[in-house]
Short mmCIF file of N, CA and C in Angstrom, two decimals:
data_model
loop_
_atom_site.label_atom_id
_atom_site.label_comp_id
_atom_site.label_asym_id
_atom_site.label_seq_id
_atom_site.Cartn_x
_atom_site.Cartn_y
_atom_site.Cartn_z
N UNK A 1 15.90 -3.59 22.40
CA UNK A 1 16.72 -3.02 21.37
C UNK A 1 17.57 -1.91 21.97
N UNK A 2 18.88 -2.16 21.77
CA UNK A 2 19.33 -0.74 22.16
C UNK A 2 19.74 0.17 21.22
N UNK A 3 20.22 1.94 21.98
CA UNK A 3 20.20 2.72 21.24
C UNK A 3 21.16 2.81 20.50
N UNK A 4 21.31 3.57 18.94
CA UNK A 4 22.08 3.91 18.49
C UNK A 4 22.69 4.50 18.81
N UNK A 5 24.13 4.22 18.45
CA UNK A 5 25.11 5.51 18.83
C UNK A 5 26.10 5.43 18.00
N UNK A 6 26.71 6.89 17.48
CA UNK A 6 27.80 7.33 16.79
C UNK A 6 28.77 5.76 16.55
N UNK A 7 28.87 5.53 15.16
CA UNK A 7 29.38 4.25 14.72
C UNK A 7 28.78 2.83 14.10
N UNK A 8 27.76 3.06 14.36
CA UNK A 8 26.95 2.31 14.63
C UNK A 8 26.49 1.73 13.12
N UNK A 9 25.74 1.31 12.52
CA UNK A 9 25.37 1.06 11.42
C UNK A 9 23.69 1.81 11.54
N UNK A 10 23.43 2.36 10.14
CA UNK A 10 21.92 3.36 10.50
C UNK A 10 21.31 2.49 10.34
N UNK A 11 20.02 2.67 10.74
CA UNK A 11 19.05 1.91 11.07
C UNK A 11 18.03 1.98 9.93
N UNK A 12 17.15 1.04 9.44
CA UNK A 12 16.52 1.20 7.80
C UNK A 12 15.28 1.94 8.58
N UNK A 13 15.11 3.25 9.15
CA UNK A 13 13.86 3.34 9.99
C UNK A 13 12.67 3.86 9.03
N UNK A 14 13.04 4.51 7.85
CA UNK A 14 12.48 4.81 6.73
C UNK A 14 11.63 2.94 6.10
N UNK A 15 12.23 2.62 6.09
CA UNK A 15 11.31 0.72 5.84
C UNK A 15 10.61 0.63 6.50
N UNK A 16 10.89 0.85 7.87
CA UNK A 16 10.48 0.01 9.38
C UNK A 16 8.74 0.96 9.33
N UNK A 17 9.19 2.15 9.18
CA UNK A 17 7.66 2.80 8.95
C UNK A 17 7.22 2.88 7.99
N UNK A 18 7.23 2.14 6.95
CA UNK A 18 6.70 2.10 5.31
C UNK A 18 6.00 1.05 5.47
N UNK A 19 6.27 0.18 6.80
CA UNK A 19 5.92 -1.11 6.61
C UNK A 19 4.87 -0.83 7.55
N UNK A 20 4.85 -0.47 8.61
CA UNK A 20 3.85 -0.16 10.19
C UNK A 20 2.98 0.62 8.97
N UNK A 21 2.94 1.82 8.91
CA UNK A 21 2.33 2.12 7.77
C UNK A 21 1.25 1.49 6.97
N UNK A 22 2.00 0.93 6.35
CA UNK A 22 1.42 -0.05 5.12
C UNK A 22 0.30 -1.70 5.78
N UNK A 23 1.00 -2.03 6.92
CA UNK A 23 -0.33 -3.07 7.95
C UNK A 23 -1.13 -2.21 8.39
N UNK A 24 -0.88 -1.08 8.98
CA UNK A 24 -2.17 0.00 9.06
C UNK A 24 -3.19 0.48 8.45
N UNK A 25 -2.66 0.64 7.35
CA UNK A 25 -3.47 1.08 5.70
C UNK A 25 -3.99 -0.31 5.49
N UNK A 26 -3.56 -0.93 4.97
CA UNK A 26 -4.24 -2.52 5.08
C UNK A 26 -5.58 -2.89 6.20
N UNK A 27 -5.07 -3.03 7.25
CA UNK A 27 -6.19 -3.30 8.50
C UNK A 27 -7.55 -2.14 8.40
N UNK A 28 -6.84 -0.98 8.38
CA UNK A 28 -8.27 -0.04 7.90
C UNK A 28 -9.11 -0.16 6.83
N UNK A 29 -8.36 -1.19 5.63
CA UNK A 29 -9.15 -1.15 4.23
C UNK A 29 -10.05 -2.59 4.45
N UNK A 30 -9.36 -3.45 5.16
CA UNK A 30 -10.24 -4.77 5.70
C UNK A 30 -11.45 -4.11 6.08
N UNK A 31 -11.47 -3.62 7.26
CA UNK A 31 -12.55 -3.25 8.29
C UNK A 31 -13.83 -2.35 7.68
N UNK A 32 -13.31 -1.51 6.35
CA UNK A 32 -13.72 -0.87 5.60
C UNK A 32 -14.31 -1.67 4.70
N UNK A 33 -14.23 -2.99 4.53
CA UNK A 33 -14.65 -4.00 3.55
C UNK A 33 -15.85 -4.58 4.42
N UNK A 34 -15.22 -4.73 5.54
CA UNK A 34 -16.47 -5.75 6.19
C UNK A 34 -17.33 -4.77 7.22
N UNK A 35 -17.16 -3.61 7.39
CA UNK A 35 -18.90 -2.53 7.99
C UNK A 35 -19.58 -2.49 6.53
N UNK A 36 -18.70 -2.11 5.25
CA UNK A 36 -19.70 -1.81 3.75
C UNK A 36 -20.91 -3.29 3.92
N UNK A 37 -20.26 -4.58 4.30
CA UNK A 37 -21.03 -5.27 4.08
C UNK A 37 -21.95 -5.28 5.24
N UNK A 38 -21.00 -5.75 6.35
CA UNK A 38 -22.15 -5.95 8.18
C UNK A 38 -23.25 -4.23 8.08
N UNK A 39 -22.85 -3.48 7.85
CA UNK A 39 -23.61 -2.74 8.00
C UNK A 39 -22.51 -2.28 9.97
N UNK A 40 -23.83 -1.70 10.16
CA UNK A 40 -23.48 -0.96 11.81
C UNK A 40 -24.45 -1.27 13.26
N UNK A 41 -25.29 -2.42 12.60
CA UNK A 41 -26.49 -2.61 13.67
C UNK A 41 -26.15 -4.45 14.25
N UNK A 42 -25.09 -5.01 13.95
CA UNK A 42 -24.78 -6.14 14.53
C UNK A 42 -23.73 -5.87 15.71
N UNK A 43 -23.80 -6.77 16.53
CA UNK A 43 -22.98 -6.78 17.62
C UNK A 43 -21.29 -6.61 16.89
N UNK A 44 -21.14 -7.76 16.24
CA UNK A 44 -20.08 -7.87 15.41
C UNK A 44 -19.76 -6.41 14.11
N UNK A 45 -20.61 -6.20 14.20
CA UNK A 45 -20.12 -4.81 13.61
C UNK A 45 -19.92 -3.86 14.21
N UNK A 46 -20.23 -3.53 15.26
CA UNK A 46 -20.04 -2.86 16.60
C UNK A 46 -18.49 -2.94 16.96
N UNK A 47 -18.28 -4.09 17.27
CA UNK A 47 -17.09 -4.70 17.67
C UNK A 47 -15.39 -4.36 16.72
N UNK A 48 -15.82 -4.66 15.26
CA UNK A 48 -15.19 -4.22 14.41
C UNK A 48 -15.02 -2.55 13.84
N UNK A 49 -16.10 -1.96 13.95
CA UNK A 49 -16.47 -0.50 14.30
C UNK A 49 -15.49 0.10 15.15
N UNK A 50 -15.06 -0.16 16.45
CA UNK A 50 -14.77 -0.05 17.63
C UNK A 50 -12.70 -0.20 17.46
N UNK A 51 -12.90 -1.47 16.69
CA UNK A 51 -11.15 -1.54 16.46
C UNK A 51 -10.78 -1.05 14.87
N UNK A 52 -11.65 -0.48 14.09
CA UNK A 52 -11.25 0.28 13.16
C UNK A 52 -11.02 1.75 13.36
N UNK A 53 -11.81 2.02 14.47
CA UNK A 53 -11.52 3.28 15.02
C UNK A 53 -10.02 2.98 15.43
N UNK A 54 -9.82 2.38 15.61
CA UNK A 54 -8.55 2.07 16.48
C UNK A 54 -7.35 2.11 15.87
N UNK A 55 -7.65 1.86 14.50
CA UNK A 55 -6.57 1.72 13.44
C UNK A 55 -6.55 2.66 12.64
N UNK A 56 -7.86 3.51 12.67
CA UNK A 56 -7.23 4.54 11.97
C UNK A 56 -6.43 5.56 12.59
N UNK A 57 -6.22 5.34 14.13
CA UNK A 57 -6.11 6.48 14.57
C UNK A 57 -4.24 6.04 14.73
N UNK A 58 -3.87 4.56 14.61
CA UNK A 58 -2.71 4.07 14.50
C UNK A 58 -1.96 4.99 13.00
N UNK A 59 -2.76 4.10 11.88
CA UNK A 59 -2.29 4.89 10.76
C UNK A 59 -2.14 6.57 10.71
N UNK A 60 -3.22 7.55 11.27
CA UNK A 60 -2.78 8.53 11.43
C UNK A 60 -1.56 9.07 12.23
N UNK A 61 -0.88 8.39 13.00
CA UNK A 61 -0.18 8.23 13.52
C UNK A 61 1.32 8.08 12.79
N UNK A 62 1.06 6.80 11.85
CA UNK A 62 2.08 6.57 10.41
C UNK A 62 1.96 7.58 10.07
N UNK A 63 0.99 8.10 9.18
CA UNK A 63 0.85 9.09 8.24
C UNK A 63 1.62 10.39 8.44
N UNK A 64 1.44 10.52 9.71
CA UNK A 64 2.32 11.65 10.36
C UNK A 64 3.72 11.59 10.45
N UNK A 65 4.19 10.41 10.62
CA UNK A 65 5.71 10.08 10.83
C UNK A 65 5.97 10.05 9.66
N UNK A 66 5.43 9.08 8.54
CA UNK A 66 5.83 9.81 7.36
C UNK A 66 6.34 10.80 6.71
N UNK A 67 5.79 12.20 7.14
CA UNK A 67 5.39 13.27 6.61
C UNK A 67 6.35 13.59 7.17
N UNK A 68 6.43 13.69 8.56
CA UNK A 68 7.79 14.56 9.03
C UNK A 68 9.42 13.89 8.58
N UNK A 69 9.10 12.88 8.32
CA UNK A 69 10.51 12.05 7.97
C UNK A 69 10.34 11.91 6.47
N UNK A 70 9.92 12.66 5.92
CA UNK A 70 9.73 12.30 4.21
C UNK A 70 10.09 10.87 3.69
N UNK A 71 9.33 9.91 4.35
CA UNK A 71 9.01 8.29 3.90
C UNK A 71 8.02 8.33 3.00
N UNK A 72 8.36 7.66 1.83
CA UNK A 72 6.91 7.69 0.98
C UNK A 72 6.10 6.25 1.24
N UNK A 73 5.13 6.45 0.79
CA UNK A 73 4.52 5.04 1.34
C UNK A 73 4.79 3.89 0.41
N UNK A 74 4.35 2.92 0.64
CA UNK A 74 4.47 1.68 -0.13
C UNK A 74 4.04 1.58 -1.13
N UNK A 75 4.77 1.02 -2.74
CA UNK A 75 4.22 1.29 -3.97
C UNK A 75 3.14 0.13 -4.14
N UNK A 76 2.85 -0.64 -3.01
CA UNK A 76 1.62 -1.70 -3.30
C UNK A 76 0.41 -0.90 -2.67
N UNK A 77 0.74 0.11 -1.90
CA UNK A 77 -0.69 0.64 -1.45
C UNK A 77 -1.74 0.92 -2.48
N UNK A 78 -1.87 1.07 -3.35
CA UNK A 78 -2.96 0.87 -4.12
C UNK A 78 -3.83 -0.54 -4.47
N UNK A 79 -2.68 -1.66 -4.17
CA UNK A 79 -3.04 -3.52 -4.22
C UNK A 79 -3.83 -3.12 -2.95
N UNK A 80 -3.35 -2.62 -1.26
CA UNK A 80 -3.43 -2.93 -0.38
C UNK A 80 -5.23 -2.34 -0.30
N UNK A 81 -5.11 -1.54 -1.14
CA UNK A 81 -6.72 -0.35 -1.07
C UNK A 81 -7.81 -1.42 -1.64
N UNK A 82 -7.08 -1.86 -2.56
CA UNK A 82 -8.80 -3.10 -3.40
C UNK A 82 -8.75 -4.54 -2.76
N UNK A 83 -7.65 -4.79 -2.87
CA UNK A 83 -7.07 -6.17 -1.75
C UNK A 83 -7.83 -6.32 -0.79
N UNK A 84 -7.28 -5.21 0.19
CA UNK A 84 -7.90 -5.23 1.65
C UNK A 84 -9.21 -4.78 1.91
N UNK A 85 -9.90 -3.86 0.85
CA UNK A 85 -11.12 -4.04 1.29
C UNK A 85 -12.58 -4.74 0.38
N UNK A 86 -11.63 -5.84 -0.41
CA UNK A 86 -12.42 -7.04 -0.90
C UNK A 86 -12.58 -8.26 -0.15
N UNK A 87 -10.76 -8.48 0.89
CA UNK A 87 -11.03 -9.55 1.72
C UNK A 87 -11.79 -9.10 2.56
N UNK A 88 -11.97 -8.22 3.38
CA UNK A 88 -12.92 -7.47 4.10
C UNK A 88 -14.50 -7.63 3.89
N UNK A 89 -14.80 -7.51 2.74
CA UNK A 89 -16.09 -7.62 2.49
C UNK A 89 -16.73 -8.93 2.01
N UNK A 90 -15.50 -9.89 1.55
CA UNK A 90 -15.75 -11.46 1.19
C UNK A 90 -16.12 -12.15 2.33
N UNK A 91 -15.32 -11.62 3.41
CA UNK A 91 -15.38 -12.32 5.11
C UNK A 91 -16.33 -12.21 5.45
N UNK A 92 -16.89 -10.67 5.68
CA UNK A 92 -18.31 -10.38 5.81
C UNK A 92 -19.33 -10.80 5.10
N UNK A 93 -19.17 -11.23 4.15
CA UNK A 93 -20.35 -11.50 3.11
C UNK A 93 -20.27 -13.55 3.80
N UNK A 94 -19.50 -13.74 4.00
CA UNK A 94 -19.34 -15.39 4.85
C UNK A 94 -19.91 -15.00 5.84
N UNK A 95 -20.43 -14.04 6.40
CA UNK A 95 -21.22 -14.21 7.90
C UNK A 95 -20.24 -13.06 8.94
N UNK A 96 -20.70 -13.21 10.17
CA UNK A 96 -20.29 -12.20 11.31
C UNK A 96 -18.78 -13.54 12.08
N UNK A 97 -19.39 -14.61 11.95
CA UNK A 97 -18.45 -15.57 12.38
C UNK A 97 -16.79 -15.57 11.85
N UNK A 98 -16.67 -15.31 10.63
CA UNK A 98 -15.71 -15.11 9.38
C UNK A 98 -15.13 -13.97 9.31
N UNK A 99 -16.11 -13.17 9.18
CA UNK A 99 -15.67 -11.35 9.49
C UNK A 99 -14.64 -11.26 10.77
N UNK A 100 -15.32 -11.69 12.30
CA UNK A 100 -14.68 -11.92 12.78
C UNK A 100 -13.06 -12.56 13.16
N UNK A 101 -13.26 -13.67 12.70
CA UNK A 101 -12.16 -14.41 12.43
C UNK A 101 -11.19 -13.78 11.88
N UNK A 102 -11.67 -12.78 10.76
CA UNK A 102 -10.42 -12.63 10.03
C UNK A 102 -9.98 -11.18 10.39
N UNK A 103 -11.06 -10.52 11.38
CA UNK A 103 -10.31 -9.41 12.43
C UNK A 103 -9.52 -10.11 13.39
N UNK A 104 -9.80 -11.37 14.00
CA UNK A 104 -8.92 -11.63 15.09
C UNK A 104 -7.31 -12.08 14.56
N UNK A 105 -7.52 -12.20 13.27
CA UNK A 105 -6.56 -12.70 13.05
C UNK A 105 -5.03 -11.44 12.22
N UNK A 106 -6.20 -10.50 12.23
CA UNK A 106 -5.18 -9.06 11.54
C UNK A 106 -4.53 -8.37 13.34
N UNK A 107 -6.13 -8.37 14.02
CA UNK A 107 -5.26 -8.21 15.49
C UNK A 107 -4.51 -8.95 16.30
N UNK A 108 -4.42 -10.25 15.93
CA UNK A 108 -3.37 -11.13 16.15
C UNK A 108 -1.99 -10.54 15.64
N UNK A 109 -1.90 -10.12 14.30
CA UNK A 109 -0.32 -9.91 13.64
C UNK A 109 -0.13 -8.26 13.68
N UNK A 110 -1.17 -7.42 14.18
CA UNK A 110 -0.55 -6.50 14.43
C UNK A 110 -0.20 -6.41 16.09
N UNK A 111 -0.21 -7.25 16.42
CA UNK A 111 0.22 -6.91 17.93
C UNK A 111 1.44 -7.77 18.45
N UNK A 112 1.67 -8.88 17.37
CA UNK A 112 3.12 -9.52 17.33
C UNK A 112 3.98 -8.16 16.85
N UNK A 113 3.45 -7.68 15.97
CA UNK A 113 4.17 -6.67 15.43
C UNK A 113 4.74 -5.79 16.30
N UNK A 114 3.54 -4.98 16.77
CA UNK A 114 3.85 -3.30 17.10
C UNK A 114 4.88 -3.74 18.19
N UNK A 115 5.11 -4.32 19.76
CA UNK A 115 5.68 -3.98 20.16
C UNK A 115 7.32 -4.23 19.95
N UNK A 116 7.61 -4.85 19.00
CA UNK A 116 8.74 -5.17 18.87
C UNK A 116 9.23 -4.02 18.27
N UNK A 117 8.39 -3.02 17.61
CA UNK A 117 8.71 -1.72 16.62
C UNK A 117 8.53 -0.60 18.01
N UNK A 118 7.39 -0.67 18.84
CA UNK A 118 7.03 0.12 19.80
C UNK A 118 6.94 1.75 19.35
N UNK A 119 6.76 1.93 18.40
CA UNK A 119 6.54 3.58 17.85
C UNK A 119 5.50 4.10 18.22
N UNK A 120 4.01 3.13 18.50
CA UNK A 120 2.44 4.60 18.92
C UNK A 120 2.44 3.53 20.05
#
């Protein structure tokens, strides 16, 4: 991507982090769904333990850019809060196999994601 410069058309960067944001907040409310259920003494909860740390420390990251750029967050974040940590705990409640799966598959689309945005 190259840089902006004087002329240019502005960039929606206020979206672009409403949205990084908002898969952040999401991925933390999953992971938050499925330790309530795995608990903290399975391998697989370990594992998921390990990349929720990981995401929250992404979202704090949003949260901050937010704040300094006065972006408000997404008006579904409240869907994204019961949403994400019901699929979370449905997966888990299917087993460590499922739970799994459906972490590999949130760290699958956040990593198509981030670097094309490249912000943390």
């Amino acid at each position: 991507m190259t840089r902006w410069k004087p002329g240019d058309p502005k960039r929606a960067t206020a979206s672009m982090v409403r949205v990084d944001q908002a898969g952040e907040y999401g991925a933390t409310r999953i992971y938050a769904g499925q330790l309530a259920v795995l608990g903290d003494r399975s391998p697989a909860a370990r594992a998921i333990a390990g990349m929720a740390n990981q995401e929250e420390r992404h979202r704090a990251f949003f949260d901050s850019m937010m704040a300094r750029r006065s972006v408000r967050p997404t008006v579904l974040q409240p869907f994204w809060d019961v949403a994400g940590f019901a699929l979370g705990a449905v997966t888990a409640a299917m087993g460590p196999e499922a739970a799994m799966a459906c972490t590999a598959a949130v760290e699958t689309r956040s990593t198509s994601i981030m670097p094309s945005n490249s912000m943390c």
